[in-house]
Short mmCIF file of C-alpha atoms and ligand atoms in Angstrom, two decimals:
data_model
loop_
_atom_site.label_atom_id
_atom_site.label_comp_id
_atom_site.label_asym_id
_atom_site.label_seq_id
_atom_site.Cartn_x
_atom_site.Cartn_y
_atom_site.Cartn_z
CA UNK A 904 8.52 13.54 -15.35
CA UNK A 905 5.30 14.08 -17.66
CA UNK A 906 3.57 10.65 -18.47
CA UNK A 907 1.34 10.00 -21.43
CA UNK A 908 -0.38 7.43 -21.97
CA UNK A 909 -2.90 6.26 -24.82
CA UNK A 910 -3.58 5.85 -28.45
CA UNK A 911 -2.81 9.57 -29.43
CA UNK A 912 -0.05 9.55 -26.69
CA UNK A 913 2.24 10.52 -29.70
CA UNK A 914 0.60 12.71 -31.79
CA UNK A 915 -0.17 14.89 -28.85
CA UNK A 916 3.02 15.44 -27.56
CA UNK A 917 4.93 15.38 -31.34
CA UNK A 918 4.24 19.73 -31.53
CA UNK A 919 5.80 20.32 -28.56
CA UNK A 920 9.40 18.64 -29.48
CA UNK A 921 12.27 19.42 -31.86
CA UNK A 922 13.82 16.22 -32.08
CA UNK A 923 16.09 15.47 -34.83
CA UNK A 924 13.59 12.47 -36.35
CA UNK A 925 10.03 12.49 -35.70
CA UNK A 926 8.65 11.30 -32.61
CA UNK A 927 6.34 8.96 -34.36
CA UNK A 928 9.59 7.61 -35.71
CA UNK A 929 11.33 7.23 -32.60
CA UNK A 930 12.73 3.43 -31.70
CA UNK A 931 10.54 1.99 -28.83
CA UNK A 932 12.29 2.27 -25.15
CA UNK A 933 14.96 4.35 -26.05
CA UNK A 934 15.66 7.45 -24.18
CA UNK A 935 16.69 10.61 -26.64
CA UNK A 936 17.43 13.92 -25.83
CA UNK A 937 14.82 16.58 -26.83
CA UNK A 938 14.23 19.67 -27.26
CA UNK A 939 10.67 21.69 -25.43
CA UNK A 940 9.24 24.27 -27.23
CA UNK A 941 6.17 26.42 -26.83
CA UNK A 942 4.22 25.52 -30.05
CA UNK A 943 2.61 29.14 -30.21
CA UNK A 944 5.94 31.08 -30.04
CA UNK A 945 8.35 28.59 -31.39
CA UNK A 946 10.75 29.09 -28.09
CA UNK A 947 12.78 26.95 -26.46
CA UNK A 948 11.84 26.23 -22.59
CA UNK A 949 13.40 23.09 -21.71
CA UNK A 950 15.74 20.76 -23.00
CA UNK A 951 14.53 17.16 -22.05
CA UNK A 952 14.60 13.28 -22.19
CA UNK A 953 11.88 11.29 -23.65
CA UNK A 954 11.18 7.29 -23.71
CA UNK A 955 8.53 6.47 -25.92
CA UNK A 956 6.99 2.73 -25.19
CA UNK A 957 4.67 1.66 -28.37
CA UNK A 958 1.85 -0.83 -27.29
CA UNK A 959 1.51 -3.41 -25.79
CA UNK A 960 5.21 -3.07 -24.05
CA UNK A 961 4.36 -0.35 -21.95
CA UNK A 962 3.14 -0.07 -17.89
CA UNK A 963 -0.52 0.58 -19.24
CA UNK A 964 0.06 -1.72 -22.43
CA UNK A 965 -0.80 1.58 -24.25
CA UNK A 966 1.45 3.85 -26.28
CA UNK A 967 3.15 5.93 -23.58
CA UNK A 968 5.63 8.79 -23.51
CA UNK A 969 7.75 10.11 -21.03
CA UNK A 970 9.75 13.35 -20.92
CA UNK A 971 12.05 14.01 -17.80
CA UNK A 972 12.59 17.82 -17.97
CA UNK A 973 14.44 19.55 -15.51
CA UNK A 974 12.00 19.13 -12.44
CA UNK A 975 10.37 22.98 -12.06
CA UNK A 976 6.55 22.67 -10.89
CA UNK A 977 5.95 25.93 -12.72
CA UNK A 978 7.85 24.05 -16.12
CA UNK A 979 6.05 21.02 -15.48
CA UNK A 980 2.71 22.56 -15.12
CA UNK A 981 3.23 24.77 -18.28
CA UNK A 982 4.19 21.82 -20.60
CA UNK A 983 1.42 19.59 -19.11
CA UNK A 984 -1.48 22.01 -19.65
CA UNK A 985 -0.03 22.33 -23.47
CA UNK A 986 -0.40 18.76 -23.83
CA UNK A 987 -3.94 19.22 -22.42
CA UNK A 988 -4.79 22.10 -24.85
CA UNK A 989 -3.79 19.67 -27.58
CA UNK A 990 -6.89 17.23 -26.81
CA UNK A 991 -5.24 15.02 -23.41
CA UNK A 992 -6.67 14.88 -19.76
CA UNK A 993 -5.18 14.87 -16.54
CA UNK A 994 -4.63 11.91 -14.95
CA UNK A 995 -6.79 10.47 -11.99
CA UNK A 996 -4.93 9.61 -9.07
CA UNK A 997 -3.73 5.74 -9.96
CA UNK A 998 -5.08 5.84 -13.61
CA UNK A 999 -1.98 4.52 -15.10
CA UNK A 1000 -1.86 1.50 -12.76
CA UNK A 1001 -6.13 1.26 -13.46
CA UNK A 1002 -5.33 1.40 -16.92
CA UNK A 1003 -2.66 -1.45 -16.27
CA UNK A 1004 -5.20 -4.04 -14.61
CA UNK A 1005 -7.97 -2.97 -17.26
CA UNK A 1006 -5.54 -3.91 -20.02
CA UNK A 1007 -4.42 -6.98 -18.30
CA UNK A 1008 -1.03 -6.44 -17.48
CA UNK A 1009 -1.66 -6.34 -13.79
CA UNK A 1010 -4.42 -8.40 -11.70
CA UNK A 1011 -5.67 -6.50 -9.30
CA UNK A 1012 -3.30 -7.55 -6.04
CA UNK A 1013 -0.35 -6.97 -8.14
CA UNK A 1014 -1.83 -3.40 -8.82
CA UNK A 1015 -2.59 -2.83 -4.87
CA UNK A 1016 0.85 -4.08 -4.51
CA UNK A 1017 2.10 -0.32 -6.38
CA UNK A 1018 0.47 1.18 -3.68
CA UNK A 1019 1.96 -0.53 -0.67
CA UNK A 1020 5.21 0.00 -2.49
CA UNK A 1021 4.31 3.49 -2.77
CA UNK A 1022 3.62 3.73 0.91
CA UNK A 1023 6.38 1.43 2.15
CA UNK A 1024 8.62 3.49 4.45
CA UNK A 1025 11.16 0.98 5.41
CA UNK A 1026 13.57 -1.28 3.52
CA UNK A 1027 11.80 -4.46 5.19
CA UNK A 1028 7.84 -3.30 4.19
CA UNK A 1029 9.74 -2.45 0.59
CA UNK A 1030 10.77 -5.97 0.30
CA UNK A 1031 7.52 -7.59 1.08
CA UNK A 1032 5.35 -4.85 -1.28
CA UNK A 1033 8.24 -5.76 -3.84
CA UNK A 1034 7.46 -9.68 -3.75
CA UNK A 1035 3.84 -8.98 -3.97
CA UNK A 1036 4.44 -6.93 -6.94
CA UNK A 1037 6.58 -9.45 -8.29
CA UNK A 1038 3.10 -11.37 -7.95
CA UNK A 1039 4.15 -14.34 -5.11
CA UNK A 1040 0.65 -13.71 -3.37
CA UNK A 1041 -1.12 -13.68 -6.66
CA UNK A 1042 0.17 -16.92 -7.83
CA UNK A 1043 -1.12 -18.47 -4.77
CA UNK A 1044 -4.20 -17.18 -5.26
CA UNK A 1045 -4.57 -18.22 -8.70
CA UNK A 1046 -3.25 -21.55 -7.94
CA UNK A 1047 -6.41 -22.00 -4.76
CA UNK A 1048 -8.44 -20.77 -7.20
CA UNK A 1049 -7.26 -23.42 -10.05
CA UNK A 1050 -7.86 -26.01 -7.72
CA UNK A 1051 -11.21 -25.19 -6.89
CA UNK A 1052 -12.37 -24.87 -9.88
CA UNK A 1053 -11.14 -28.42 -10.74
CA UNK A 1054 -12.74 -29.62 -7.63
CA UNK A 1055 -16.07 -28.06 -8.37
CA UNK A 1056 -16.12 -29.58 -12.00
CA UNK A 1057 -15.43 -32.88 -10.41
CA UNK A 1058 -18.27 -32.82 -7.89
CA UNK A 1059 -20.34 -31.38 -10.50
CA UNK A 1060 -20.06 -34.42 -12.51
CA UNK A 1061 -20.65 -36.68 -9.45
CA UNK A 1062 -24.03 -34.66 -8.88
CA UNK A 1063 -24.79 -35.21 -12.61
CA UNK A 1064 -23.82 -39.23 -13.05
CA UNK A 1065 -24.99 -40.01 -9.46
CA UNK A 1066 -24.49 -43.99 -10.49
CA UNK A 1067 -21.74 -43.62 -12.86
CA UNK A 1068 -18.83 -43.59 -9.97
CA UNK A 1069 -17.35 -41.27 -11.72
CA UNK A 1070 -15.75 -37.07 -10.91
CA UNK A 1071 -15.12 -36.35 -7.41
CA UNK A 1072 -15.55 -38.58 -4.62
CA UNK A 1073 -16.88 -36.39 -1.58
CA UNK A 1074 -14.64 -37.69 1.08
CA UNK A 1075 -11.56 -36.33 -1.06
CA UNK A 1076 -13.09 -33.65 -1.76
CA UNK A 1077 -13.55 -32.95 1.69
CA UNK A 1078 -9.54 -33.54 2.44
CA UNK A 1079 -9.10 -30.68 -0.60
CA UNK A 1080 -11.43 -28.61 0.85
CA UNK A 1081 -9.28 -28.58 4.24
CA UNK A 1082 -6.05 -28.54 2.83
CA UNK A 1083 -7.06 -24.99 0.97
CA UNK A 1084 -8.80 -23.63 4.30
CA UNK A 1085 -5.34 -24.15 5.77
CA UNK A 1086 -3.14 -22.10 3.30
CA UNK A 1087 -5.94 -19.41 3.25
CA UNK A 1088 -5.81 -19.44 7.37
CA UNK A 1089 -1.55 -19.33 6.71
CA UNK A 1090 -2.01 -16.27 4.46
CA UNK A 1091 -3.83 -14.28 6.64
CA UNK A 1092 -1.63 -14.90 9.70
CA UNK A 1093 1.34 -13.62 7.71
CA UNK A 1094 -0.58 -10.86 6.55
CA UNK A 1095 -1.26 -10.06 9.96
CA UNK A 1096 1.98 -9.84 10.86
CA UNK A 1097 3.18 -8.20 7.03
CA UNK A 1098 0.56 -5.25 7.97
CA UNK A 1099 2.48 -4.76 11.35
CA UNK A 1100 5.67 -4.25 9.13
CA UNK A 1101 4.17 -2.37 6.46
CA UNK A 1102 1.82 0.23 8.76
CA UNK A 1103 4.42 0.12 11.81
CA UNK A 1104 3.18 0.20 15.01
CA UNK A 1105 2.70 2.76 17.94
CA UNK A 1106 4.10 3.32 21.44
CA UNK A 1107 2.83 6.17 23.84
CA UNK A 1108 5.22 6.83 26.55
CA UNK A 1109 2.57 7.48 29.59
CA UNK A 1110 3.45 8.27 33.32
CA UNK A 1111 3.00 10.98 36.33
CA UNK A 1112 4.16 14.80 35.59
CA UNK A 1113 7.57 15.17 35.36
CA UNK A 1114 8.91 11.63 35.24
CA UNK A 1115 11.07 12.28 31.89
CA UNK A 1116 8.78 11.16 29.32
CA UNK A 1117 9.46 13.79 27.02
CA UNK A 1118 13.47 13.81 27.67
CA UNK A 1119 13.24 9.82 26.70
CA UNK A 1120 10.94 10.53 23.66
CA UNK A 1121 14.39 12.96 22.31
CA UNK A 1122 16.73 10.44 23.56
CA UNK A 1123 14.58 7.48 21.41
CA UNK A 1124 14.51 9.77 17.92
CA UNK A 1125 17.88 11.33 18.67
CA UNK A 1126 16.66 15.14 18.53
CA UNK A 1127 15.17 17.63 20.69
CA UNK A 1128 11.67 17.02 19.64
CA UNK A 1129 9.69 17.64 22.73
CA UNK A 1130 9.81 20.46 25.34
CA UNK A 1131 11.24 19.29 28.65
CA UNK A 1132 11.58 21.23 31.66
CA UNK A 1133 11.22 20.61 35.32
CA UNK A 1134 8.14 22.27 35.69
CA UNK A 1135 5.43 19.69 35.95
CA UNK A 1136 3.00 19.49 33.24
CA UNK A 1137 5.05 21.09 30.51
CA UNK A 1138 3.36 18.29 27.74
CA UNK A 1139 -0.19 19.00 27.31
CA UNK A 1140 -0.30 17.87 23.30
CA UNK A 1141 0.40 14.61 22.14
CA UNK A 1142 4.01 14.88 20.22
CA UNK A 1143 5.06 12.32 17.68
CA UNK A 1144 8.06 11.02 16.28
CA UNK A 1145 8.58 8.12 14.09
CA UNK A 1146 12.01 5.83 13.80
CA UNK A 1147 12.17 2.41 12.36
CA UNK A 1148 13.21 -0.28 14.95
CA UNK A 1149 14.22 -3.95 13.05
CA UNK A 1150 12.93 -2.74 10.33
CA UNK A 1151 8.91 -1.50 11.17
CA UNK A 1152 8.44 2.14 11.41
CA UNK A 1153 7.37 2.96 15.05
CA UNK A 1154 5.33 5.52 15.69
CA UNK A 1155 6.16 7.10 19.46
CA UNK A 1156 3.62 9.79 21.30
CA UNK A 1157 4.45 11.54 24.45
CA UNK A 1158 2.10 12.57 26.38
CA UNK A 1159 0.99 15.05 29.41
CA UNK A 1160 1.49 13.53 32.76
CA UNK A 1161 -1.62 11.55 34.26
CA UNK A 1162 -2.26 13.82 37.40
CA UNK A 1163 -5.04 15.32 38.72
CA UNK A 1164 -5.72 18.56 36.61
CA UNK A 1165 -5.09 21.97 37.63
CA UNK A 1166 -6.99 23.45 35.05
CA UNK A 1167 -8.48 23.09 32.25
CA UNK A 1168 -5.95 22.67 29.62
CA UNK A 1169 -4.42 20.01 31.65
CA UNK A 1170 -7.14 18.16 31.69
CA UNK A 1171 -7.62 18.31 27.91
CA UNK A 1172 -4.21 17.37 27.91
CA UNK A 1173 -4.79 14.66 30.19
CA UNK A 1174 -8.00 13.81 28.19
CA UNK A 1175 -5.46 13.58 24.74
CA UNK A 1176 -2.87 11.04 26.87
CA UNK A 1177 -6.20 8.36 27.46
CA UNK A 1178 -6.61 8.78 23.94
CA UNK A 1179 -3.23 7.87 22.51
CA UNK A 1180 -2.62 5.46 25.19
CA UNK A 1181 -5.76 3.71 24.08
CA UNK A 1182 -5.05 3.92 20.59
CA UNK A 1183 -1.53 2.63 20.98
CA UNK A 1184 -0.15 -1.00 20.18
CA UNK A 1185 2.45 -0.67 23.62
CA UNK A 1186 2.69 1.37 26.23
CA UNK A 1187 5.89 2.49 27.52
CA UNK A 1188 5.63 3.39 31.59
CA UNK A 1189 7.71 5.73 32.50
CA UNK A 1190 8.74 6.46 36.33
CA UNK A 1191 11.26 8.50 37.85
CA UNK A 1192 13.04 6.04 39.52
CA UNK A 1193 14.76 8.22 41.91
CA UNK A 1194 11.55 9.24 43.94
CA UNK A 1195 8.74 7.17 45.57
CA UNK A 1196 7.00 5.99 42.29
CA UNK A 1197 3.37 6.32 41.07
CA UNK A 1198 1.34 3.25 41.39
CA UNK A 1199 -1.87 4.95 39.77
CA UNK A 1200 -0.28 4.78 36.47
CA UNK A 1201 0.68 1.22 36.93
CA UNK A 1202 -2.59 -0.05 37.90
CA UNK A 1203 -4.09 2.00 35.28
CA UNK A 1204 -2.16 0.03 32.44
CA UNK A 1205 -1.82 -3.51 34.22
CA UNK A 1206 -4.01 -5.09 31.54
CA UNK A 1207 -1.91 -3.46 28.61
CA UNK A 1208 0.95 -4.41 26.53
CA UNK A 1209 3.51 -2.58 28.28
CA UNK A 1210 7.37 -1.86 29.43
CA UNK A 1211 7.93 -0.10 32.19
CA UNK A 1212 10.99 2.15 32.47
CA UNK A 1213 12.79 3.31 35.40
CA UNK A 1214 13.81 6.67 34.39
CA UNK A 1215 16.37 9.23 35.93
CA UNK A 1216 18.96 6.25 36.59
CA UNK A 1217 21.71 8.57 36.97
CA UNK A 1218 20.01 9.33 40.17
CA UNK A 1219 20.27 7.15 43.26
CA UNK A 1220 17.12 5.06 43.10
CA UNK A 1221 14.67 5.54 45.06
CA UNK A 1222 14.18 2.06 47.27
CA UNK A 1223 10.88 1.34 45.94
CA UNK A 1224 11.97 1.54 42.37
CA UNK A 1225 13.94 -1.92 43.02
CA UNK A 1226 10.18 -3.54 43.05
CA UNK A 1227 9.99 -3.53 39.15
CA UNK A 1228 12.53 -6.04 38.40
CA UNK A 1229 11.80 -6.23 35.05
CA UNK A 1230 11.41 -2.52 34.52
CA UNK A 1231 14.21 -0.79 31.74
CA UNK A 1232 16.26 1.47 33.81
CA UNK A 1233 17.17 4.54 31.63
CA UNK A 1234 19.00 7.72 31.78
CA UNK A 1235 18.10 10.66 29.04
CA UNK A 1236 21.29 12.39 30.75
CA UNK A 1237 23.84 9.79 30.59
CA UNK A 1238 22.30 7.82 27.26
CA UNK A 1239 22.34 4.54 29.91
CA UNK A 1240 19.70 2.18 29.24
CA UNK A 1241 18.54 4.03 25.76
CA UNK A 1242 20.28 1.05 23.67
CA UNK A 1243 18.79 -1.60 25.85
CA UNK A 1244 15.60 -0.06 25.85
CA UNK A 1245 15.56 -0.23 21.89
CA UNK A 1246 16.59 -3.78 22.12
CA UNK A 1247 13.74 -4.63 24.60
CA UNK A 1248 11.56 -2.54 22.01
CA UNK A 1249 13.09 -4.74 18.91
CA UNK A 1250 11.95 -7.75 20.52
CA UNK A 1251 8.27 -6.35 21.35
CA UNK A 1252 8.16 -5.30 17.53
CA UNK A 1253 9.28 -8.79 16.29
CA UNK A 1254 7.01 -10.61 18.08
CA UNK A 1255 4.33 -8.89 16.20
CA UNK A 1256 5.65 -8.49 13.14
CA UNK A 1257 7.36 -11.70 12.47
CA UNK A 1258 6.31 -14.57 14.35
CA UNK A 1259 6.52 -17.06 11.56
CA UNK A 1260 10.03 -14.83 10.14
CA UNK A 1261 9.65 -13.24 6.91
CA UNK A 1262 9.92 -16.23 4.83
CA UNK A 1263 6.93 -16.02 2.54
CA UNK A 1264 5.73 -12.81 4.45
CA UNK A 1265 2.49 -11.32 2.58
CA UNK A 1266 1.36 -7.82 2.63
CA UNK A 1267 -2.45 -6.93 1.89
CA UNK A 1268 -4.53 -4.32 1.68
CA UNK A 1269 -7.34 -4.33 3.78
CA UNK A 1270 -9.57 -5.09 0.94
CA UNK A 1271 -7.44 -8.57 0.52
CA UNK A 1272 -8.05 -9.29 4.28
CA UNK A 1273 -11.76 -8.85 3.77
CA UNK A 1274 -11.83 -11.42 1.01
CA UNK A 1275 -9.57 -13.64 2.36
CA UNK A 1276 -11.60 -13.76 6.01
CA UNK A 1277 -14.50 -14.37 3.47
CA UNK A 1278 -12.27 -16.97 1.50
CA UNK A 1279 -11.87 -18.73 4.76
CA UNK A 1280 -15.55 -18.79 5.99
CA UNK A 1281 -16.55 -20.22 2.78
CA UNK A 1282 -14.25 -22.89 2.88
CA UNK A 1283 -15.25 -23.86 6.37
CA UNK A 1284 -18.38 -24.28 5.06
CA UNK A 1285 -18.18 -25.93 2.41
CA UNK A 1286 -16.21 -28.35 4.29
CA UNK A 1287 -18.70 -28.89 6.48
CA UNK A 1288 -21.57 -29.70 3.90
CA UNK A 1289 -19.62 -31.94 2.16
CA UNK A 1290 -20.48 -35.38 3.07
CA UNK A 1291 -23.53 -33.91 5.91
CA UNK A 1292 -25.12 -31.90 3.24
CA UNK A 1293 -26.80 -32.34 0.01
CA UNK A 1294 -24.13 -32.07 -2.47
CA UNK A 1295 -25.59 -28.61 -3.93
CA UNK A 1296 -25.19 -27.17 -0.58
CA UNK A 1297 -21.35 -27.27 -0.99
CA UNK A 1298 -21.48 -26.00 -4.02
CA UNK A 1299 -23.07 -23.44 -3.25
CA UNK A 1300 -20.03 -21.99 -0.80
CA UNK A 1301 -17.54 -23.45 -2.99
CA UNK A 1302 -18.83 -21.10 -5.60
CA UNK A 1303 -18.72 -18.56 -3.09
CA UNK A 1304 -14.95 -19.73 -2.55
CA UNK A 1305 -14.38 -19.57 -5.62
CA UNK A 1306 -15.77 -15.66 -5.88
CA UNK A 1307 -13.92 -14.38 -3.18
CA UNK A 1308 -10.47 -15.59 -4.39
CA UNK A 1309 -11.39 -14.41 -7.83
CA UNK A 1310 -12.26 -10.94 -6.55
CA UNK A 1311 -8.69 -10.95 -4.85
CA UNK A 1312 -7.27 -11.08 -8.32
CA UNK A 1313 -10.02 -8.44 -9.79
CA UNK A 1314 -12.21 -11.35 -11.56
CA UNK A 1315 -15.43 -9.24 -12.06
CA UNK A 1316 -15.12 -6.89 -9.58
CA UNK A 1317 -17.20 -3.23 -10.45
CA UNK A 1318 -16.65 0.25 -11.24
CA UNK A 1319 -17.09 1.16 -7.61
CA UNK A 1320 -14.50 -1.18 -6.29
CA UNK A 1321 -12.02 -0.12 -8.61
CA UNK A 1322 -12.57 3.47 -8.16
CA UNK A 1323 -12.39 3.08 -4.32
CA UNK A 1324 -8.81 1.05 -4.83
CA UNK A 1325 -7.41 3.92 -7.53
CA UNK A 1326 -8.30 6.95 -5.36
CA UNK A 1327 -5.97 6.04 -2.68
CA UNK A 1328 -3.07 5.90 -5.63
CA UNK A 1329 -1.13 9.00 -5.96
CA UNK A 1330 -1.55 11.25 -9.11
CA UNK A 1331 1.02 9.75 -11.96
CA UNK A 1332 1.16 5.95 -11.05
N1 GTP B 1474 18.87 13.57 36.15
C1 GTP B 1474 17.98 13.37 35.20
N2 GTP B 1474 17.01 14.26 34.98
C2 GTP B 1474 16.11 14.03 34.00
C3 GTP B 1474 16.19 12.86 33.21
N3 GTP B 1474 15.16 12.89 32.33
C4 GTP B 1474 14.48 14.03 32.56
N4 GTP B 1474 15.05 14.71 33.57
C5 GTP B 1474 14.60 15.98 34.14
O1 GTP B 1474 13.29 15.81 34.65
C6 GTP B 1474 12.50 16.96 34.39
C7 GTP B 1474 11.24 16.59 33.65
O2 GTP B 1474 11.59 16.05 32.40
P1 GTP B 1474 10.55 15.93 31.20
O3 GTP B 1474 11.20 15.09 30.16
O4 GTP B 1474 10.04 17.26 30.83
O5 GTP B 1474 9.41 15.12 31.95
P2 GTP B 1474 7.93 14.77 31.43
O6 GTP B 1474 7.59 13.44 31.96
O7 GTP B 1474 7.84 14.96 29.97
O8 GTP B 1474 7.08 15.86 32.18
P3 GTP B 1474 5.62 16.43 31.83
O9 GTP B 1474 5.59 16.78 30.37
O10 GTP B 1474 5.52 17.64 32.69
O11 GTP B 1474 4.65 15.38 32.19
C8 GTP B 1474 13.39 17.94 33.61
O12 GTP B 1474 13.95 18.84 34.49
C9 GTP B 1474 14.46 17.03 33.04
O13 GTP B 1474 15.67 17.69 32.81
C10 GTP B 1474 17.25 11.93 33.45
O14 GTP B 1474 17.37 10.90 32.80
N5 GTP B 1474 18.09 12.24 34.46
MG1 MG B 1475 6.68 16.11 28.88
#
């Protein structure tokens, strides 16, 4: 699809149709069919549809048109840089969306929202992006920031009319202040856990040589991802492979065996397994259970988030694998212990991502976190120099408050800030 978007929108892309009435006489939000032609040579290279959406009703409140042709990057290309000859420019990545905050259709966490739902890549992190783009976290925003502002008018009269008894008394004021601290402080915990949903988290299966890391990493994604084989050290990269358990992408690494290195690749490979392991959310032990078992690698991790795994089941256990009670006992032969493994793995993942369940579950970008941590502070404050403070003091963070939660919404925010949001936007949204 080939989006255009601006006051010429129409004009510019009117030579390049045959259409049975002029484009500049086509109905608003209607889809016709149309013919492409190349405006030098007169011929025919595409038959297509085309939306126009006259101003304001449009995604960038500006004239926009839209032809869906039949999907050929060399056809799209050729038709776009026509449009271009004829006085357009190519899009910067997100400059429809910018356009849409710019022109007020959007605030600016609605327009972050697009790009969450862009990068959503499970049905649970598209729900949440969805609600944010329906603009649930931006009403409560705009409602905090509502209230403050009424509260600082109050206390502004109070410093004004000292005598007068009149705007805010402090002491309420100070119960306000609180009481918005608190839903600030609620937002970020379920952003916390909305980021775990939306970003996923990741598991590196770690262990000695040979104990059937890799064979469990196929078992887990269901396809012969990794190279197993009985010789020891067969991993030296890290391998990856992503599946979605309750709903949160989780990202799984296997890695070489933690031994002592026989050369040198194996101990860059060894080197690489430190590194995911320390970079992972959970680590996921795995021992052959059917020899004497490893304890480096378990004292190694005993401070980590972890599950350890018995693996090889199918074998008779070894009688020292009985002293991890609460280990997973797994077969990558026999498929025992794979289903009860993801369970086990289900529950680690909703602990983190849903503590408080996804009832009124926010996702942020990491920009919103900032201000809201900010949001937070400043309300603390504030608090505090209410009523132990002179009452300018308070005003002075409330105003900082009241800043912060602006800047969520894009109140004043530069050039720089926007471009940094818009460049992580795909080209065309
Ligand atoms: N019987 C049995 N053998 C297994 C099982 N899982 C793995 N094996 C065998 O154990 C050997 C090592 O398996 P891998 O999955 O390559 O082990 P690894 O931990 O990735 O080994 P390195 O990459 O060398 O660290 C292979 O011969 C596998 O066939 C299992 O569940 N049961
Ligand atoms: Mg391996």
């Amino acid at each position: 699809m080939i989006r255009v978007s601006g006051r010429d929108a129409i004009a510019l892309v009117a030579p390049l149709l045959r259409t049975a009435i002029p484009l500049e006489a086509f109905p608003s939000h209607r889809v016709r069919r149309v013919a492409i032609v190349d405006a030098k040579s007169g011929e025919r290279v595409d038959e297509a549809l085309c939306t126009v959406m006259r101003a304001p009703r449009s995604y960038t409140a500006e004239d926009v048109v839209e032809l869906s042709c039949h999907g050929s990057p060399a056809l799209l290309r050729m038709v776009t840089l026509w449009i271009v000859a004829g006085g357009a420019r190519l899009a910067a990545p997100g400059e429809f969306t910018r356009r849409a905050f710019l022109n007020g259709r959007l605030d600016l966490a609605r327009a972050e929202a697009v790009a969450l739902m862009i990068s959503a890549r499970t049905d649970r992190a598209v729900a949440l992006a969805a609600r944010a783009l329906a603009g649930g976290f931006s009403d409560q925003v705009r409602a905090l920031r509502d209230a403050l502002v009424d509260l600082m008018a109050g206390l502004e009269v109070t410093l004004d009319f000292p005598e007068e008894r009149v705007g805010h008394d402090v002491g309420a004021a100070r119960v306000t202040v609180a009481r918005l601290r608190a839903d600030v402080e609620r937002w970020l915990a379920a952003a916390r856990h909305g980021r775990v949903v939306h970003d996923g988290i990741t598991v590196a299966l770690v262990g000695p040589p040979n104990a059937g890391k890799s064979s469990l990493l196929n078992a887990l994604l269901g396809r012969d991802r990794a190279i197993v084989s009985p010789v020891p050290g067969t991993t030296r990269d890290v391998v990856d492979g992503t599946i979605a358990i309750a709903g949160v992408p989780v990202r799984l690494l296997d890695t070489a065996g933690l031994d002592v290195p026989r050369d040198a690749i194996e101990a860059e490979g060894i080197r690489r397994s430190r590194r995911a392991m320390e970079e992972s959310d959970l680590l996921l032990v795995v021992l052959d259970g059917s020899i004497l078992p490893d304890q480096r690698v378990l004292e190694e991790t005993a401070d980590r988030a972890r599950v350890i795994v018995r693996a090889k089941c199918d074998l008779p256990a070894h009688p020292a694998a009985a002293a991890h009670r609460d280990a997973v006992a797994v077969s990558a032969v026999s498929g025992e212990g794979i289903e009860a493994l993801l369970g086990r793995l289900a529950q680690e993942v909703e602990d983190r991502a849903a503590a408080a369940g996804d009832e009124g579950g926010i996702v942020a970008s990491l920009r919103q976190f900032e201000l809201l941590h900010a949001l937070s502070a400043s309300l603390a404050a504030g608090e505090c120099a209410l009523g132990e403070a002179p009452l300018e003091a308070a005003l002075v963070d409330l105003k900082d408050a009241l800043n912060h939660a602006g800047a969520v919404l894009g109140v004043d925010v530069g050039d720089a800030v926007l471009d940094h949001i818009f460049a992580t936007f795909c080209l065309g949204k």
